Amino acid sequence: DAGVTQSPTHLIKTRGQQVTLRCSPKSGHDTVSWYQQALGQGPQFIFQYYEEEERQRGNFPDRFSGHQFPNYSSELNVNALLLGDSALYLCASSLAGMNQETQYFGPGTRLLVL
Amino acid sequence: GENVEQHPSTLSVQEGDSAVIKCTYSDSASNYFPWYKQELGKRPQLIIDIRSNVGEKKDQRIAVTLNKTAKHFSLHITETQPEDSAVYFCVLSKGSNYKLTFGKGTLLTVNP
């Protein structure tokens, strides 16, 4: 049973660039959430995708956008990168319906913005 | 909005001792309270969860208690082992609000 996977594992970008991170949910799951985890902090909710639409969004600027594909995988895009965007980006998957709050995390993508 | 306070920020115990981490929240509509364990450089791992219609739940050496009236919940780890060393996050969500709100984490160190 495949768990949540993310790619790439690490990424280095410079200020102003754009980045795309990818996530494949756990087998059987249909909902993907994205979180940003700064060093020494708890993960912060960015947004959640279900049925290929953004269902809910946290307190992040429009520079952060996403997409969900028909196979339930998802992308997180960040434009005009800032130094403060350096963080671990985590994807979590869940199954809509009963117990949909139960989310399982991927290994994350560590982004460094120089 | 949702907010969760977690204490202590660091906790050091001897192997075999018990560890307790406490969290308080403000929004009475919160109804799902999972705990995640994150080892250094690894993904957050769900270790136990509790819903607001339950007061206590136990899984081997781990237990969670919830006091809805006082708006606090706690994680109890008994007979700690060195492999329990990690950062533990208390988390909550509410109703149709699908996001998870994390506490700031507790760094637990179990000394052999």
GROMACS .gro file of C-alpha atoms in nm:
model
  226
    1ASP     CA    1   0.000   0.000   0.000
    2ALA     CA    2   0.178   0.313  -0.124
    3GLY     CA    3   0.196   0.601   0.120
    4VAL     CA    4   0.206   0.969   0.036
    5THR     CA    5   0.496   1.059  -0.189
    6GLN     CA    6   0.643   1.398  -0.278
    7SER     CA    7   0.897   1.526  -0.526
    8PRO     CA    8   1.155   1.662  -0.534
    9THR     CA    9   1.305   1.599  -0.189
   10HIS     CA   10   1.519   1.912  -0.195
   11LEU     CA   11   1.520   2.225  -0.405
   12ILE     CA   12   1.731   2.540  -0.418
   13LYS     CA   13   1.593   2.854  -0.586
   14THR     CA   14   1.678   3.222  -0.595
   15ARG     CA   15   1.454   3.512  -0.503
   16GLY     CA   16   1.195   3.596  -0.766
   17GLN     CA   17   1.192   3.251  -0.922
   18GLN     CA   18   0.896   3.017  -0.940
   19VAL     CA   19   0.876   2.663  -0.807
   20THR     CA   20   0.643   2.363  -0.851
   21LEU     CA   21   0.619   2.086  -0.594
   22ARG     CA   22   0.439   1.758  -0.652
   23CYS     CA   23   0.244   1.516  -0.435
   24SER     CA   24   0.083   1.177  -0.487
   25PRO     CA   25  -0.172   1.082  -0.221
   26LYS     CA   26  -0.191   0.756  -0.032
   27SER     CA   27  -0.360   0.483  -0.230
   28GLY     CA   28  -0.739   0.520  -0.202
   29HIS     CA   29  -0.729   0.882  -0.085
   30ASP     CA   30  -0.892   1.162  -0.285
   31THR     CA   31  -0.808   1.478  -0.090
   32VAL     CA   32  -0.476   1.659  -0.071
   33SER     CA   33  -0.373   1.933   0.172
   34TRP     CA   34  -0.053   2.137   0.166
   35TYR     CA   35   0.133   2.272   0.468
   36GLN     CA   36   0.439   2.490   0.516
   37GLN     CA   37   0.671   2.407   0.806
   38ALA     CA   38   0.931   2.668   0.895
   39LEU     CA   39   1.231   2.554   1.097
   40GLY     CA   40   1.137   2.486   1.458
   41GLN     CA   41   0.766   2.548   1.399
   42GLY     CA   42   0.454   2.341   1.349
   43PRO     CA   43   0.312   2.300   1.000
   44GLN     CA   44   0.087   2.582   0.876
   45PHE     CA   45  -0.209   2.503   0.649
   46ILE     CA   46  -0.182   2.646   0.297
   47PHE     CA   47  -0.484   2.496   0.117
   48GLN     CA   48  -0.675   2.178   0.046
   49TYR     CA   49  -0.785   2.026  -0.286
   50TYR     CA   50  -1.080   1.797  -0.340
   51GLU     CA   51  -1.247   1.706  -0.669
   52GLU     CA   52  -0.986   1.916  -0.850
   53GLU     CA   53  -1.090   2.235  -0.672
   54GLU     CA   54  -0.948   2.437  -0.386
   55ARG     CA   55  -1.183   2.366  -0.099
   56GLN     CA   56  -1.025   2.575   0.173
   57ARG     CA   57  -0.733   2.814   0.203
   58GLY     CA   58  -0.517   2.928   0.490
   59ASN     CA   59  -0.357   3.266   0.543
   60PHE     CA   60  -0.116   3.257   0.249
   61PRO     CA   61  -0.083   3.511  -0.036
   62ASP     CA   62  -0.196   3.451  -0.392
   63ARG     CA   63   0.165   3.373  -0.486
   64PHE     CA   64   0.078   3.027  -0.354
   65SER     CA   65  -0.144   2.834  -0.591
   66GLY     CA   66  -0.223   2.473  -0.655
   67HIS     CA   67  -0.384   2.217  -0.872
   68GLN     CA   68  -0.530   1.872  -0.838
   69PHE     CA   69  -0.538   1.625  -1.124
   70PRO     CA   70  -0.802   1.362  -1.207
   71ASN     CA   71  -0.578   1.092  -1.053
   72TYR     CA   72  -0.590   1.293  -0.725
   73SER     CA   73  -0.224   1.395  -0.736
   74SER     CA   74  -0.153   1.760  -0.670
   75GLU     CA   75   0.092   2.040  -0.736
   76LEU     CA   76   0.186   2.341  -0.527
   77ASN     CA   77   0.316   2.643  -0.716
   78VAL     CA   78   0.489   2.939  -0.556
   79ASN     CA   79   0.564   3.248  -0.765
   80ALA     CA   80   0.802   3.537  -0.699
   81LEU     CA   81   0.988   3.347  -0.430
   82LEU     CA   82   1.097   3.531  -0.117
   83LEU     CA   83   1.370   3.436   0.129
   84GLY     CA   84   1.094   3.372   0.383
   85ASP     CA   85   0.948   3.099   0.165
   86SER     CA   86   1.236   2.874   0.267
   87ALA     CA   87   1.071   2.587   0.453
   88LEU     CA   88   0.968   2.224   0.446
   89TYR     CA   89   0.656   2.185   0.233
   90LEU     CA   90   0.440   1.895   0.339
   91CYS     CA   91   0.159   1.730   0.154
   92ALA     CA   92  -0.107   1.533   0.341
   93SER     CA   93  -0.375   1.309   0.201
   94SER     CA   94  -0.711   1.198   0.335
   95LEU     CA   95  -1.034   1.036   0.221
   96ALA     CA   96  -1.347   1.250   0.195
   97GLY     CA   97  -1.636   1.131   0.406
   98MET     CA   98  -1.637   0.997   0.758
   99ASN     CA   99  -1.307   1.063   0.939
  100GLN     CA  100  -1.194   1.294   0.658
  101GLU     CA  101  -0.994   1.496   0.909
  102THR     CA  102  -0.747   1.208   0.943
  103GLN     CA  103  -0.452   1.315   0.731
  104TYR     CA  104  -0.134   1.130   0.646
  105PHE     CA  105   0.177   1.323   0.557
  106GLY     CA  106   0.437   1.278   0.289
  107PRO     CA  107   0.811   1.318   0.353
  108GLY     CA  108   0.809   1.678   0.237
  109THR     CA  109   1.009   1.893  -0.002
  110ARG     CA  110   1.273   2.112   0.156
  111LEU     CA  111   1.292   2.443  -0.030
  112LEU     CA  112   1.579   2.683   0.016
  113VAL     CA  113   1.549   3.030  -0.137
  114LEU     CA  114   1.874   3.223  -0.174
  115GLY     CA  115  -1.027   3.126   1.486
  116GLU     CA  116  -0.859   2.807   1.594
  117ASN     CA  117  -0.566   2.840   1.830
  118VAL     CA  118  -0.382   2.577   2.033
  119GLU     CA  119  -0.125   2.632   2.305
  120GLN     CA  120   0.118   2.349   2.381
  121HIS     CA  121   0.335   2.294   2.690
  122PRO     CA  122   0.610   2.227   2.765
  123SER     CA  123   0.824   2.323   2.467
  124THR     CA  124   1.096   2.081   2.578
  125LEU     CA  125   1.077   1.775   2.801
  126SER     CA  126   1.361   1.551   2.915
  127VAL     CA  127   1.291   1.222   3.094
  128GLN     CA  128   1.479   0.910   3.193
  129GLU     CA  129   1.407   0.589   3.010
  130GLY     CA  130   1.115   0.413   3.174
  131ASP     CA  131   0.960   0.731   3.313
  132SER     CA  132   0.631   0.877   3.194
  133ALA     CA  133   0.594   1.190   2.980
  134VAL     CA  134   0.294   1.421   2.966
  135ILE     CA  135   0.230   1.696   2.712
  136LYS     CA  136  -0.063   1.934   2.756
  137CYS     CA  137  -0.253   2.152   2.511
  138THR     CA  138  -0.530   2.406   2.548
  139TYR     CA  139  -0.756   2.550   2.283
  140SER     CA  140  -1.005   2.834   2.256
  141ASP     CA  141  -1.265   2.735   1.997
  142SER     CA  142  -1.531   2.511   2.152
  143ALA     CA  143  -1.633   2.397   1.802
  144SER     CA  144  -1.307   2.201   1.772
  145ASN     CA  145  -1.396   1.834   1.757
  146TYR     CA  146  -1.097   1.634   1.633
  147PHE     CA  147  -0.767   1.614   1.822
  148PRO     CA  148  -0.484   1.412   1.667
  149TRP     CA  149  -0.127   1.391   1.789
  150TYR     CA  150   0.166   1.373   1.549
  151LYS     CA  151   0.523   1.262   1.616
  152GLN     CA  152   0.801   1.406   1.401
  153GLU     CA  153   1.151   1.268   1.418
  154LEU     CA  154   1.435   1.487   1.295
  155GLY     CA  155   1.418   1.522   0.917
  156LYS     CA  156   1.114   1.295   0.889
  157ARG     CA  157   0.745   1.340   0.812
  158PRO     CA  158   0.487   1.403   1.087
  159GLN     CA  159   0.343   1.066   1.183
  160LEU     CA  160  -0.007   1.026   1.327
  161ILE     CA  161   0.027   0.833   1.653
  162ILE     CA  162  -0.316   0.866   1.812
  163ASP     CA  163  -0.631   1.075   1.775
  164ILE     CA  164  -0.948   1.143   1.970
  165ARG     CA  165  -1.282   1.292   1.882
  166SER     CA  166  -1.492   1.520   2.097
  167ASN     CA  167  -1.744   1.249   2.187
  168VAL     CA  168  -1.473   1.050   2.365
  169GLY     CA  169  -1.291   1.144   2.686
  170GLU     CA  170  -0.996   0.906   2.675
  171LYS     CA  171  -0.827   0.673   2.430
  172LYS     CA  172  -0.534   0.437   2.480
  173ASP     CA  173  -0.304   0.253   2.243
  174GLN     CA  174  -0.038   0.045   2.419
  175ARG     CA  175   0.198   0.294   2.591
  176ILE     CA  176   0.023   0.601   2.453
  177ALA     CA  177  -0.296   0.759   2.585
  178VAL     CA  178  -0.480   1.080   2.514
  179THR     CA  179  -0.735   1.253   2.737
  180LEU     CA  180  -0.978   1.526   2.641
  181ASN     CA  181  -1.161   1.768   2.869
  182LYS     CA  182  -1.410   1.954   2.651
  183THR     CA  183  -1.538   2.172   2.933
  184ALA     CA  184  -1.193   2.300   3.020
  185LYS     CA  185  -1.082   2.292   2.654
  186HIS     CA  186  -0.766   2.098   2.707
  187PHE     CA  187  -0.623   1.766   2.593
  188SER     CA  188  -0.313   1.576   2.689
  189LEU     CA  189  -0.079   1.307   2.560
  190HIS     CA  190   0.057   1.053   2.806
  191ILE     CA  191   0.347   0.823   2.719
  192THR     CA  192   0.433   0.554   2.973
  193GLU     CA  193   0.752   0.345   3.002
  194THR     CA  194   0.935   0.581   2.768
  195GLN     CA  195   1.209   0.445   2.542
  196PRO     CA  196   1.492   0.626   2.360
  197GLU     CA  197   1.306   0.578   2.030
  198ASP     CA  198   1.024   0.794   2.170
  199SER     CA  199   1.260   1.092   2.137
  200ALA     CA  200   1.105   1.331   1.881
  201VAL     CA  201   0.896   1.645   1.847
  202TYR     CA  202   0.531   1.588   1.936
  203PHE     CA  203   0.257   1.815   1.802
  204CYS     CA  204  -0.093   1.850   1.937
  205VAL     CA  205  -0.335   1.933   1.659
  206LEU     CA  206  -0.701   2.016   1.620
  207SER     CA  207  -0.966   2.070   1.359
  208LYS     CA  208  -1.334   2.152   1.370
  209GLY     CA  209  -1.650   2.056   1.189
  210SER     CA  210  -1.643   2.123   0.819
  211ASN     CA  211  -1.319   2.320   0.854
  212TYR     CA  212  -1.086   2.067   0.703
  213LYS     CA  213  -0.754   2.218   0.799
  214LEU     CA  214  -0.537   2.092   1.082
  215THR     CA  215  -0.410   2.354   1.327
  216PHE     CA  216  -0.082   2.258   1.493
  217GLY     CA  217   0.064   2.354   1.827
  218LYS     CA  218   0.425   2.472   1.838
  219GLY     CA  219   0.552   2.128   1.935
  220THR     CA  220   0.727   1.962   2.231
  221LEU     CA  221   1.079   1.827   2.193
  222LEU     CA  222   1.085   1.508   2.399
  223THR     CA  223   1.423   1.361   2.487
  224VAL     CA  224   1.439   1.019   2.652
  225ASN     CA  225   1.775   0.961   2.814
  226PRO     CA  226   1.899   0.600   2.833
   0.00000   0.00000   0.00000
